[in-house]
CSV table of C-alpha atoms in Angstrom, one decimal:
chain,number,residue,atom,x,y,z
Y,244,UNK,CA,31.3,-1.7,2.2
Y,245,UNK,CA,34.2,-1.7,-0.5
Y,246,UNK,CA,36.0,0.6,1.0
Y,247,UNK,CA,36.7,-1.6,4.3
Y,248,UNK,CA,39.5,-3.2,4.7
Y,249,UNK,CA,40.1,-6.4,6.8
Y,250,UNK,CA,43.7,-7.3,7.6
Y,251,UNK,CA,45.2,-9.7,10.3
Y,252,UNK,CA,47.6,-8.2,12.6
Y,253,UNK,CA,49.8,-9.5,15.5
Y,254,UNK,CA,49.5,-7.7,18.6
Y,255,UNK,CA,51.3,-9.5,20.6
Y,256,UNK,CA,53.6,-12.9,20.5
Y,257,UNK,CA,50.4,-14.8,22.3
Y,258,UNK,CA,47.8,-12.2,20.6
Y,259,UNK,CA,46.1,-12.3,17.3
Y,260,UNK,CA,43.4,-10.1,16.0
Y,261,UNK,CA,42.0,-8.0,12.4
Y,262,UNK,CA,41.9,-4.8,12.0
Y,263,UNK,CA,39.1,-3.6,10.0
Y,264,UNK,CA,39.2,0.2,8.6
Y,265,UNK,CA,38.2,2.9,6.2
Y,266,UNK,CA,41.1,4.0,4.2
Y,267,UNK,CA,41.1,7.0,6.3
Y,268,UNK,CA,39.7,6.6,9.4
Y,269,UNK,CA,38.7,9.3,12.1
Y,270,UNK,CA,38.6,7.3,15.7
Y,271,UNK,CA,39.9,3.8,16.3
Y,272,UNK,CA,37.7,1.5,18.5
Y,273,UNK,CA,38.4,-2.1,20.1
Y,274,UNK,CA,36.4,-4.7,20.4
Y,275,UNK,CA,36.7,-6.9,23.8
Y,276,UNK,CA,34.7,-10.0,22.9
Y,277,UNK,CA,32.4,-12.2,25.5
Y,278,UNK,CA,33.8,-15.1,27.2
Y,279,UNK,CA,33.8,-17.9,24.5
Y,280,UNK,CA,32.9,-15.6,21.7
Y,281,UNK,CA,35.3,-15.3,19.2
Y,282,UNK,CA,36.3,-12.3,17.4
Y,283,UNK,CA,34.9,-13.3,14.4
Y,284,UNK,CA,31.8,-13.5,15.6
Y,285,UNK,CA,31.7,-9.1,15.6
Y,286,UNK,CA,33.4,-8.4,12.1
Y,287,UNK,CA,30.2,-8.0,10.8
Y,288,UNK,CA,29.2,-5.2,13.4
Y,289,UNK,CA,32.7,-4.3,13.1
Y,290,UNK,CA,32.5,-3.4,9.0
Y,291,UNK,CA,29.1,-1.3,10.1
Y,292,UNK,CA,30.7,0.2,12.5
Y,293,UNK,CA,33.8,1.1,11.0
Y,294,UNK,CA,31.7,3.2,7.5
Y,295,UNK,CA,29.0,4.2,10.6
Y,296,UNK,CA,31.5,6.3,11.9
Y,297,UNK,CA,34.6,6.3,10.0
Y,298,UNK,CA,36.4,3.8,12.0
Y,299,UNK,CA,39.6,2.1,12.3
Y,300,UNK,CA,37.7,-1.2,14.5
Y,301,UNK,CA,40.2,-4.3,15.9
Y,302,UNK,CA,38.3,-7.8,16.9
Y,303,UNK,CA,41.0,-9.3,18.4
Y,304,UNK,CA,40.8,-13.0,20.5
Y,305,UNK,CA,42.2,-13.8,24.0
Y,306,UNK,CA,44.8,-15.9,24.5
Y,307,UNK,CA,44.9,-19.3,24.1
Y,308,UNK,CA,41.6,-19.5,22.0
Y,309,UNK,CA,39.8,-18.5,19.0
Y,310,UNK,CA,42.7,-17.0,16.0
Y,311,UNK,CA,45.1,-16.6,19.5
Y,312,UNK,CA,45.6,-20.0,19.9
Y,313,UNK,CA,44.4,-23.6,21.6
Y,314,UNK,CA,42.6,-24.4,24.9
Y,315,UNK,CA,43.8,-27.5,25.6
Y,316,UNK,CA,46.4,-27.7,28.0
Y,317,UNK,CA,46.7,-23.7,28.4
Y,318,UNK,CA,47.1,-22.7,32.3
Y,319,UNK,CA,45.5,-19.1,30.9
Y,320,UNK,CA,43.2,-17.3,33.5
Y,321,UNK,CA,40.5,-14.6,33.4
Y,322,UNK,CA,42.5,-12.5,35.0
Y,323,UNK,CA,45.1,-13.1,32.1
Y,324,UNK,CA,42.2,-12.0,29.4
Y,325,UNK,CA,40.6,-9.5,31.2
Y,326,UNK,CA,43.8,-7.7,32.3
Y,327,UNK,CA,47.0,-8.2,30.5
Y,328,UNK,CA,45.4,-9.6,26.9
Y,329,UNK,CA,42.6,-6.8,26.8
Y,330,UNK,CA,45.1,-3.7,28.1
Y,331,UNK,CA,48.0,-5.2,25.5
Y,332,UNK,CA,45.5,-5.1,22.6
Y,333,UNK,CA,44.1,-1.4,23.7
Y,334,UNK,CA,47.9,-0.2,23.8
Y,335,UNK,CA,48.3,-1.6,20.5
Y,336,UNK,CA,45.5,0.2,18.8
Y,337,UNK,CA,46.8,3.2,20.7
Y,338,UNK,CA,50.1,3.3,19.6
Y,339,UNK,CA,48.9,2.5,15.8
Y,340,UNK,CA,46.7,5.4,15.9
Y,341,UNK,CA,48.0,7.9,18.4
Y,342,UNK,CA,45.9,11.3,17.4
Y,343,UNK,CA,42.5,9.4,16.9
Y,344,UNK,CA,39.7,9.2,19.8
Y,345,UNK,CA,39.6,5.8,21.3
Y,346,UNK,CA,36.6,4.0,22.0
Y,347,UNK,CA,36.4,0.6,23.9
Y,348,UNK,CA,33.0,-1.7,23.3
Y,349,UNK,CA,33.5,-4.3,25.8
Y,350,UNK,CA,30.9,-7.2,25.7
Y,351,UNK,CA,29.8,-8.9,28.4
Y,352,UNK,CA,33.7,-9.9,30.1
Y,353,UNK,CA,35.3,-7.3,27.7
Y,354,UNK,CA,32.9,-4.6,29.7
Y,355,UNK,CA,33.7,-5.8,32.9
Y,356,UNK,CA,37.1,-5.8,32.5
Y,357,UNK,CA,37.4,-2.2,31.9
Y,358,UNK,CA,36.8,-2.0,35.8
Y,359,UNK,CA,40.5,-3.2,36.4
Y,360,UNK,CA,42.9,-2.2,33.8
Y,361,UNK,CA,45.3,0.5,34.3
Y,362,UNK,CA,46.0,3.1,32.2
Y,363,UNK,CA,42.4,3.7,31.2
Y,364,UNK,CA,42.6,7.4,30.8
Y,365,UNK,CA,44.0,7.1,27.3
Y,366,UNK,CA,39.8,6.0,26.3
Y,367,UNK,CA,38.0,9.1,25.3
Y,368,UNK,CA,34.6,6.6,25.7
Y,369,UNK,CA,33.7,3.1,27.2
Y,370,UNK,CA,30.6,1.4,26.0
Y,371,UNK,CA,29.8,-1.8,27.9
Y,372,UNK,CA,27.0,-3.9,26.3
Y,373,UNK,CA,25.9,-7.2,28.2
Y,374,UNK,CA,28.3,-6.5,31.5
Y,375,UNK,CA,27.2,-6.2,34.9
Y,376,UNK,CA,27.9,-7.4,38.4
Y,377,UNK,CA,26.4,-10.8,38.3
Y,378,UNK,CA,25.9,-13.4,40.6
Y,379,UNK,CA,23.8,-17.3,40.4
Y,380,UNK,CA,20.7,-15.8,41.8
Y,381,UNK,CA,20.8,-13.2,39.2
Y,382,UNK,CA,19.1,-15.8,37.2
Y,383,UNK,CA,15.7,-16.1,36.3
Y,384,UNK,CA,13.8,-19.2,36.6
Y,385,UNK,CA,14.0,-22.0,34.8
Y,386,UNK,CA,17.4,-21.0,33.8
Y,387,UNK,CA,19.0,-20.5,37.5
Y,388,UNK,CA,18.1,-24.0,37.5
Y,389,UNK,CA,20.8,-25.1,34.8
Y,390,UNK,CA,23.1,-22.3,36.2
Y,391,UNK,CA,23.3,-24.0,39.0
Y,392,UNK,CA,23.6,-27.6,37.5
Y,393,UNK,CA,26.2,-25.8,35.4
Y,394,UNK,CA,28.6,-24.3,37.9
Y,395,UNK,CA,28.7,-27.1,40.8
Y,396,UNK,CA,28.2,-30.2,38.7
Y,397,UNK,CA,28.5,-30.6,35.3
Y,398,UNK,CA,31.0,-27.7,34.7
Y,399,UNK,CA,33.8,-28.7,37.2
Y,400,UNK,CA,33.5,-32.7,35.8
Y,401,UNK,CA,34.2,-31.7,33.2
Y,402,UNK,CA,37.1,-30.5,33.1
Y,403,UNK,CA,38.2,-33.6,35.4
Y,404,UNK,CA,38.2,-35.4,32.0
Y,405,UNK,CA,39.8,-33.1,29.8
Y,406,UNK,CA,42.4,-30.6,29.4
Y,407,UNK,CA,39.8,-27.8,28.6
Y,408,UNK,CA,36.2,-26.7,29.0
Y,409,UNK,CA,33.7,-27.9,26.6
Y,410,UNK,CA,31.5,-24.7,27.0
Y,411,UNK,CA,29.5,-25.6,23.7
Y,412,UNK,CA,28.2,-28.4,25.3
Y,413,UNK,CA,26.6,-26.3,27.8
Y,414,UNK,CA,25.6,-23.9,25.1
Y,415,UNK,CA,28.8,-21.4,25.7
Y,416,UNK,CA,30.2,-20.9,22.9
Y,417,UNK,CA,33.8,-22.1,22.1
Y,418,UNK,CA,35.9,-24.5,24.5
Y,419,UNK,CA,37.8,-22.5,27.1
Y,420,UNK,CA,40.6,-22.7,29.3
Y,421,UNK,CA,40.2,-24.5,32.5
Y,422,UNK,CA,41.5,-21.8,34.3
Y,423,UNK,CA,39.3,-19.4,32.3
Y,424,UNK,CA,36.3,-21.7,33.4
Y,425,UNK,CA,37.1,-21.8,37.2
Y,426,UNK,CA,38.0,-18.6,37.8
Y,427,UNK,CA,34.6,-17.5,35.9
Y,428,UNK,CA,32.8,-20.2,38.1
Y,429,UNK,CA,34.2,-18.3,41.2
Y,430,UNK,CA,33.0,-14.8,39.9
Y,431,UNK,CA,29.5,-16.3,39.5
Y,432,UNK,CA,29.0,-18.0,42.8
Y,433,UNK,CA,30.1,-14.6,44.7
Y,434,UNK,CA,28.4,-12.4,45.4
Y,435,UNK,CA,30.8,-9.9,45.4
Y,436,UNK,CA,31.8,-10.4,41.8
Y,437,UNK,CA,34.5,-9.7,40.3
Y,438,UNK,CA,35.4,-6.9,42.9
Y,439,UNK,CA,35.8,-9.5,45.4
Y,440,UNK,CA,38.1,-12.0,43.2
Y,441,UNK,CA,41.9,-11.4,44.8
Y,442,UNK,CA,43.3,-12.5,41.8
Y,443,UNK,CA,42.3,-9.3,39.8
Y,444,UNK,CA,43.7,-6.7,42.1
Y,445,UNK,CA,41.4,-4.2,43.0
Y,446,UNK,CA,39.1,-2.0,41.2
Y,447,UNK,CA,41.6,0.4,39.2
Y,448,UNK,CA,42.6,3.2,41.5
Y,449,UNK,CA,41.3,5.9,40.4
Y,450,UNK,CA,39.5,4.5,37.8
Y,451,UNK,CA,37.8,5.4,34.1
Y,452,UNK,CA,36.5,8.8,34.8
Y,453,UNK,CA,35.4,9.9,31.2
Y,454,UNK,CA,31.8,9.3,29.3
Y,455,UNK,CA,30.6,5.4,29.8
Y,456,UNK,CA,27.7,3.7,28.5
Y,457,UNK,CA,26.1,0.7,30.1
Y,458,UNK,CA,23.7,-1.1,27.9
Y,459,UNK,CA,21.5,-3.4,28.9
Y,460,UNK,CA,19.2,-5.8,27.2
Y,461,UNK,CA,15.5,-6.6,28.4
Y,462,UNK,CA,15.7,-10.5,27.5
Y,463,UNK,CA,19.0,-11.2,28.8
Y,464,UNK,CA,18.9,-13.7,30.9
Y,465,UNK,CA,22.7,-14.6,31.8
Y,466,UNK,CA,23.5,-10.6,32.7
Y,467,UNK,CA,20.1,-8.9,33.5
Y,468,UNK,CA,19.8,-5.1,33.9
Y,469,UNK,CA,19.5,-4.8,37.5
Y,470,UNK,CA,23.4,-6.1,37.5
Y,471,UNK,CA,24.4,-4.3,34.5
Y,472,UNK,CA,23.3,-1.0,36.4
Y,473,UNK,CA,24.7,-2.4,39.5
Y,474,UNK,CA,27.9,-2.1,37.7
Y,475,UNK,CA,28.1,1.3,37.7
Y,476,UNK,CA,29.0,1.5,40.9
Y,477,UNK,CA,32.4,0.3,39.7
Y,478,UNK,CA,33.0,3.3,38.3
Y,479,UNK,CA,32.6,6.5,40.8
Y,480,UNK,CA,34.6,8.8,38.7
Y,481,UNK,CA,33.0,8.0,35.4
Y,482,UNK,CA,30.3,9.8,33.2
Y,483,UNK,CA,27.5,6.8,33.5
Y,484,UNK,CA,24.5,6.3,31.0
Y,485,UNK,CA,22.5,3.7,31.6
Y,486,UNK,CA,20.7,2.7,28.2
Y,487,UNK,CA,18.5,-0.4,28.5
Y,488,UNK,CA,17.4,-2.3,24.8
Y,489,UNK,CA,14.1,-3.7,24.0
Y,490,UNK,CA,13.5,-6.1,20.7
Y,491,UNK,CA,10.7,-4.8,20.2
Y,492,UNK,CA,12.3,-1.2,19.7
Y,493,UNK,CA,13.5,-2.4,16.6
Y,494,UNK,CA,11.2,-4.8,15.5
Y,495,UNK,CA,13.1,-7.9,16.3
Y,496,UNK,CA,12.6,-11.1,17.8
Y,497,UNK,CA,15.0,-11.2,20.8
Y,498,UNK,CA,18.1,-10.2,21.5
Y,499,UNK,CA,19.5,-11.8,24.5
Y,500,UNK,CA,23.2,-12.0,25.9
Y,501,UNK,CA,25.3,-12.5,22.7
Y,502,UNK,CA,22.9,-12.2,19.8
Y,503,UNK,CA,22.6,-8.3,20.1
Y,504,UNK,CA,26.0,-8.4,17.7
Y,505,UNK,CA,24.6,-10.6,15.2
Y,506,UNK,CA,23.6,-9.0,11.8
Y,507,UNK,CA,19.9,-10.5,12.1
Y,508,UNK,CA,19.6,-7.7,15.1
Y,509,UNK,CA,21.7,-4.8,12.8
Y,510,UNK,CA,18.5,-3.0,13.4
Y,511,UNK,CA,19.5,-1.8,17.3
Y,512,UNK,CA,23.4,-1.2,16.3
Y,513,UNK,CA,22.9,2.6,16.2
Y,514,UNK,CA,21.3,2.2,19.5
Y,515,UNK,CA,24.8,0.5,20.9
Y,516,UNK,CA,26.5,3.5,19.7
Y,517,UNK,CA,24.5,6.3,19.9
């Protein structure tokens, strides 16, 4: 991969990202990370991605956390990531490469988020990997059991005690915003989701209506695939594919929520894409 380069950009004041390309690229594709997984974490599927199909690719990190800045203290909100931070950073690979296709990957938050944000049209393709309509129950057994213990206990104590939420202690990934954590919290104990949560507006009127992927994992255990094709129903007007992943398709040990991104599981990355 000589021929990538990787070079830090500003995309905004409160925004901070890379941009990782082939001298000459032929489509430009954002990343829109997982709640407390920072952009870092997908350069590696981001240099594949950008010589797999000539790509101009930006990992870029929300606001307030990861490259973007520090949770403590931050009165950030999903609804700040999933709207305003993830539209701003799709407008700014836009306007940097007007006459190229777009593509949006959205993991897990970064998929669902696609639901809400205006101007969508400008995508020529959404793939959502890991995103779904989730709720508590969701869960399978024994972990609904930690969920639970998670989201009524030992989550909102903790942030009682500090200015941010320690979500590697609970084995989710880097320390988040409080708001970020509550209003999370509130998507998972409703059933209604995301679509439900007043503080995101609405579905997007009239929504994405071009091609859409939803992918789905077999092992995941924190977004199964009965609520990742649930989502679907977000979008009437779009072109849906549901596309569900097995380890063993490739030969691999698991694959789970976030792991599917991580070069040990390269092996299903053309599948993600295809």
């Amino acid at each position: 991969m000589n021929d990538v380069t990787a070079a830090p950009v500003a995309l905004t004041p409160a925004l901070r990202g890379t941009l990782i390309s082939v001298p000459q690229p032929q489509m430009a594709v954002v990343i829109n990370a997982a709640t407390g997984v920072p952009a870092k974490f997908y350069y590696p599927f981001a240099q594949w991605l950008a010589v797999e199909r000539q790509a101009a690719v930006l990992c870029w990190d929300y606001r307030d956390f990861g490259a973007s800045g520090q949770p403590g203290g931050s009165r950030a909100t999903m609804t700040d990531w999933a709207i305003d931070d993830a539209t701003a950073a799709r407008d700014w690979l836009r306007a940097r490469f007007p006459a190229l296709p777009l593509w949006m990957i959205g993991h897990s938050l970064g998929g669902m988020s696609a639901g809400f944000q205006p101007g969508m049209d400008c995508v020529d393709r959404v793939i959502t990997v890991a995103a779904g309509h989730g709720h508590l129950s969701a869960h399978p057994w024994p972990f609904r059991a930690y969920a639970t213990l998670l989201w009524y206990v030992a989550g909102p104590l903790s942030c009682l005690r500090r200015d941010h939420f320690p979500a590697a202690r609970f084995g989710l990934g880097q320390s988040l915003p409080k708001g970020v954590f509550r209003q999370w919290r509130r998507w998972l104990l409703s059933r209604g989701s995301l679509p439900a949560d007043p503080a995101l507006g609405g579905l997007a009127q009239p929504g994405y209506s071009g091609p859409m992927t939803l992918v789905a994992m077999a092992d995941d255990i924190m977004m199964p695939p009965p609520c990742v094709a649930k989502m679907a129903a977000w979008f009437p007007r779009a072109q849906v594919e549901h596309r569900l992943l097995r380890s063993t398709d490739a030969g691999l040990e698991s694959l789970g929520h976030v792991r599917v991104f991580s070069p040990r599981n390269a092996a299903i990355w053309p599948a993600l894409i295809a």
